[in-house]
Coordinates of N, CA and C in Angstrom, one line a residue:
M1470 N 0.7 -1.4 -0.2 CA 0.2 -0.4 0.2 C 0.9 1.4 0.0
K1471 N 0.4 1.9 -0.5 CA 1.2 3.3 -0.8 C 0.6 4.3 0.2
T1472 N 1.7 5.1 1.0 CA 1.6 6.0 1.4 C 2.4 7.1 1.5
W1473 N 1.6 8.6 1.9 CA 1.3 10.0 1.7 C 2.6 9.7 2.8
D1474 N 4.2 11.0 1.7 CA 5.2 11.1 2.5 C 5.0 12.5 3.9
S1475 N 5.4 12.7 3.8 CA 4.6 14.2 4.5 C 5.7 15.2 4.2
N1476 N 6.8 14.4 3.5 CA 7.8 15.2 4.1 C 8.6 15.4 2.0
W1477 N 7.3 15.6 1.9 CA 6.6 15.2 -0.2 C 7.4 16.3 -0.6
S1478 N 7.8 18.0 0.9 CA 8.8 19.0 -0.3 C 9.8 18.9 -0.2
K1479 N 10.7 17.3 0.0 CA 12.1 17.8 -0.7 C 12.3 15.8 -0.9
S1480 N 10.7 15.8 -2.0 CA 11.5 15.4 -3.3 C 10.9 15.9 -4.2
N1481 N 10.5 15.4 -5.3 CA 11.4 15.9 -6.7 C 9.2 15.9 -6.9
W1482 N 9.1 16.9 -7.9 CA 7.2 16.3 -8.5 C 7.8 16.7 -9.7
R1483 N 6.8 17.0 -10.3 CA 6.5 17.5 -12.0 C 4.5 17.9 -12.1
M1484 N 4.7 18.7 -13.2 CA 3.1 19.0 -14.2 C 2.8 19.0 -15.0
Y1485 N 2.6 18.5 -15.1 CA 1.9 18.2 -17.3 C -0.1 19.1 -17.0
D1486 N 0.1 19.4 -17.7 CA -1.5 19.7 -18.6 C -1.9 18.5 -19.4
N1487 N -2.9 18.2 -18.9 CA -3.5 17.3 -19.4 C -5.3 16.7 -19.2
Y1488 N -5.8 15.5 -20.1 CA -7.1 15.1 -19.5 C -6.6 13.7 -17.7
W1489 N -7.6 13.9 -17.8 CA -7.3 13.0 -16.2 C -6.6 11.3 -16.6
A1490 N -7.2 10.8 -17.6 CA -6.6 9.5 -17.9 C -4.7 9.8 -18.9
G1491 N -5.2 10.7 -19.3 CA -3.5 11.1 -19.5 C -2.8 11.3 -18.5
A1492 N -3.4 12.0 -17.3 CA -2.7 12.3 -16.3 C -2.0 11.8 -15.6
K1493 N -3.2 10.1 -15.6 CA -2.5 8.8 -14.0 C -1.4 8.4 -15.8
K1494 N -1.8 8.4 -17.0 CA -0.6 7.8 -17.7 C 0.5 8.6 -17.6
A1495 N 0.3 9.1 -17.5 CA 1.9 10.4 -16.9 C 2.8 9.9 -15.8
C1496 N 1.5 9.6 -14.2 CA 2.4 9.6 -14.2 C 2.8 8.2 -13.2
A1497 N 2.0 7.0 -14.4 CA 2.4 5.7 -14.3 C 3.9 5.7 -14.8
E1498 N 3.8 6.6 -16.4 CA 5.5 6.8 -16.4 C 6.4 6.9 -15.7
L1499 N 5.9 7.6 -14.9 CA 6.9 8.1 -13.8 C 6.9 7.6 -12.3
G1500 N 6.1 6.2 -12.8 CA 6.9 4.6 -11.5 C 5.9 6.2 -10.1
M1501 N 5.4 7.3 -10.7 CA 4.0 7.2 -9.8 C 2.8 7.4 -9.8
S1502 N 1.8 7.9 -8.8 CA 0.7 8.5 -9.2 C 0.0 9.5 -8.8
L1503 N -1.1 9.7 -9.7 CA -1.5 10.6 -9.6 C -2.6 10.6 -7.3
P1504 N -2.3 11.7 -6.9 CA -2.8 11.8 -4.9 C -4.5 12.0 -5.7
D1505 N -4.6 11.2 -4.5 CA -6.2 11.0 -3.8 C -6.1 13.0 -2.7
K1506 N -7.8 12.7 -2.5 CA -8.1 14.5 -2.5 C -7.2 15.1 -0.7
S1507 N -6.8 14.0 -0.2 CA -6.3 14.5 1.1 C -4.8 14.7 0.6
Q1508 N -4.5 13.7 0.2 CA -3.1 15.2 -0.4 C -2.6 16.2 -0.5
L1509 N -3.9 16.1 -2.1 CA -3.6 17.3 -2.2 C -4.2 18.6 -1.5
I1510 N -5.0 18.4 0.0 CA -5.6 19.2 0.0 C -4.6 20.0 1.3
S1511 N -3.1 18.6 2.0 CA -2.0 18.1 2.5 C -1.5 20.0 1.4
I1512 N -1.4 19.2 0.4 CA 0.3 20.0 -0.6 C -1.0 21.5 -0.5
Y1513 N -2.3 21.4 -0.7 CA -2.6 23.1 -0.3 C -1.9 23.0 0.8
E1514 N -2.7 22.6 2.5 CA -2.3 24.0 3.6 C -0.4 23.6 3.2
E1515 N 0.6 23.0 2.9 CA 1.4 23.3 2.7 C 2.3 24.6 2.2
R1516 N 1.7 24.4 1.1 CA 1.8 25.7 0.5 C 1.0 27.1 1.0
E1517 N -0.1 26.9 1.9 CA 0.2 28.2 3.0 C 0.4 28.5 3.6
K1518 N 1.4 27.5 3.9 CA 2.3 27.9 5.7 C 3.7 28.0 4.9
N1519 N 4.3 27.2 3.4 CA 5.4 28.1 3.2 C 5.4 28.0 1.8
P1520 N 4.8 29.7 1.1 CA 4.5 30.2 0.1 C 6.0 29.9 -1.0
S1521 N 7.5 29.7 -0.5 CA 8.8 30.2 -0.5 C 8.5 28.5 -1.1
L1522 N 8.7 27.7 -1.4 CA 8.3 26.2 -1.5 C 8.0 26.6 -3.1
G1523 N 6.9 27.4 -3.5 CA 6.8 27.7 -5.0 C 6.0 26.3 -5.8
I1524 N 5.0 26.1 -5.1 CA 4.0 25.0 -5.6 C 2.7 25.9 -6.2
P1525 N 2.7 25.5 -7.7 CA 1.6 26.3 -7.9 C -0.1 26.3 -7.6
S1526 N -0.3 27.8 -8.0 CA -1.4 27.6 -8.0 C -2.3 26.3 -8.9
G1527 N -3.9 27.1 -9.2 CA -4.8 26.0 -9.8 C -5.1 24.3 -9.4
F1528 N -6.4 24.1 -10.8 CA -6.8 23.4 -10.2 C -5.9 21.9 -10.4
F1529 N -6.2 21.3 -9.6 CA -5.2 19.8 -10.1 C -5.7 18.4 -10.0
W1530 N -5.7 17.1 -11.4 CA -6.2 16.2 -10.5 C -6.1 15.1 -9.4
S1531 N -7.3 15.1 -9.1 CA -7.0 13.7 -8.1 C -6.6 12.5 -8.2
A1532 N -7.2 11.8 -7.6 CA -7.0 10.1 -8.1 C -8.4 9.4 -8.2
F1533 N -9.2 10.6 -7.4 CA -10.8 10.2 -6.5 C -11.6 10.1 -7.6
E1534 N -12.2 8.6 -8.1 CA -13.2 8.6 -9.4 C -14.4 8.7 -8.5
Y1535 N -15.2 9.7 -9.0 CA -17.1 10.0 -8.3 C -17.7 9.0 -8.9
D1536 N -17.4 8.5 -10.7 CA -18.2 8.0 -11.1 C -17.8 7.9 -12.6
A1537 N -18.3 6.9 -13.2 CA -17.0 6.5 -15.3 C -16.8 7.9 -15.8
R1538 N -17.3 8.9 -15.4 CA -17.6 10.5 -16.1 C -16.5 11.5 -15.5
D1539 N -17.1 11.4 -14.0 CA -16.1 12.5 -13.0 C -15.0 12.3 -11.9
A1540 N -13.9 12.9 -12.2 CA -12.9 12.9 -10.9 C -13.2 13.8 -9.7
A1541 N -12.1 13.6 -8.5 CA -12.6 14.9 -8.7 C -11.2 15.9 -8.5
R1542 N -10.3 16.8 -8.5 CA -9.9 18.4 -8.1 C -9.9 19.0 -6.8
V1543 N -8.5 19.4 -6.6 CA -8.3 20.9 -6.3 C -7.9 21.7 -6.7
N1544 N -8.3 22.7 -6.2 CA -7.9 24.2 -6.4 C -6.9 24.1 -5.1
L1545 N -5.6 24.4 -5.5 CA -4.4 24.5 -4.6 C -4.5 26.3 -4.6
Y1546 N -5.3 26.6 -5.5 CA -5.3 27.9 -4.1 C -5.8 28.4 -3.3
N1547 N -7.1 27.5 -3.0 CA -8.1 28.0 -2.1 C -8.5 26.4 -1.3
G1548 N -8.1 25.3 -1.9 CA -8.2 23.6 -1.2 C -9.1 23.0 -1.1
H1549 N -10.6 23.7 -1.8 CA -11.8 23.1 -2.9 C -11.8 22.0 -3.1
V1550 N -12.5 21.4 -2.8 CA -12.3 19.7 -3.3 C -13.2 20.0 -5.0
L1551 N -13.5 20.1 -6.1 CA -14.8 19.6 -7.0 C -14.9 18.2 -8.2
S1552 N -16.5 18.6 -8.5 CA -16.2 17.2 -9.7 C -15.4 18.2 -10.8
D1553 N -15.3 16.6 -11.8 CA -14.9 17.5 -13.7 C -15.3 16.6 -14.3
H1554 N -15.8 16.8 -15.9 CA -15.8 15.9 -16.3 C -13.8 15.2 -16.3
K1555 N -14.0 13.8 -16.7 CA -12.5 13.4 -16.4 C -12.0 14.0 -18.5
N1556 N -12.6 14.6 -19.4 CA -12.2 13.9 -20.7 C -11.7 15.2 -20.7
G1557 N -12.1 16.7 -19.7 CA -12.4 18.3 -19.3 C -10.6 18.7 -19.6
N1558 N -9.6 19.6 -20.1 CA -8.3 19.5 -19.7 C -8.4 20.8 -19.2
S1559 N -8.7 21.1 -18.1 CA -8.8 22.1 -17.6 C -8.2 22.3 -15.9
S1560 N -7.3 20.8 -15.6 CA -6.7 20.8 -14.6 C -4.9 20.2 -14.3
K1561 N -4.6 20.7 -14.0 CA -3.0 19.9 -13.7 C -2.8 18.5 -13.4
V1562 N -2.1 18.4 -13.4 CA -1.4 17.4 -12.3 C -0.1 17.7 -11.8
M1563 N 0.1 16.7 -10.8 CA 0.8 16.6 -10.2 C 1.2 14.9 -9.9
C1564 N 2.2 14.6 -10.1 CA 2.5 13.3 -9.4 C 3.1 13.0 -8.0
V1565 N 2.9 11.8 -7.3 CA 3.2 11.5 -5.8 C 4.1 10.3 -5.9
G1566 N 5.1 10.3 -5.0 CA 5.6 8.9 -5.0 C 5.6 8.1 -3.5
D1567 N 5.6 7.0 -3.4 CA 5.9 6.2 -2.3 C 6.6 6.9 -1.4

């Protein structure tokens, strides 16, 4: 089982603009995965505490699927969790590792 590394800011992270399926694929190709909602909220909280980390704002895909059509995304500007069509390209990707 993968666990969230609370020291994530010390490791490498990447961003890609993509659809949800492409986002999952991009992370898998890096040996990483899409973060779940709680991981993205933790990233938002860390961004708020320490702006010097350079974590960008905007909407980021999460691994959480509401159904076959929609997945969750988290706004790292305000921490809000929203639903979006998986084929939408309005969200960015931040991959996380073990």
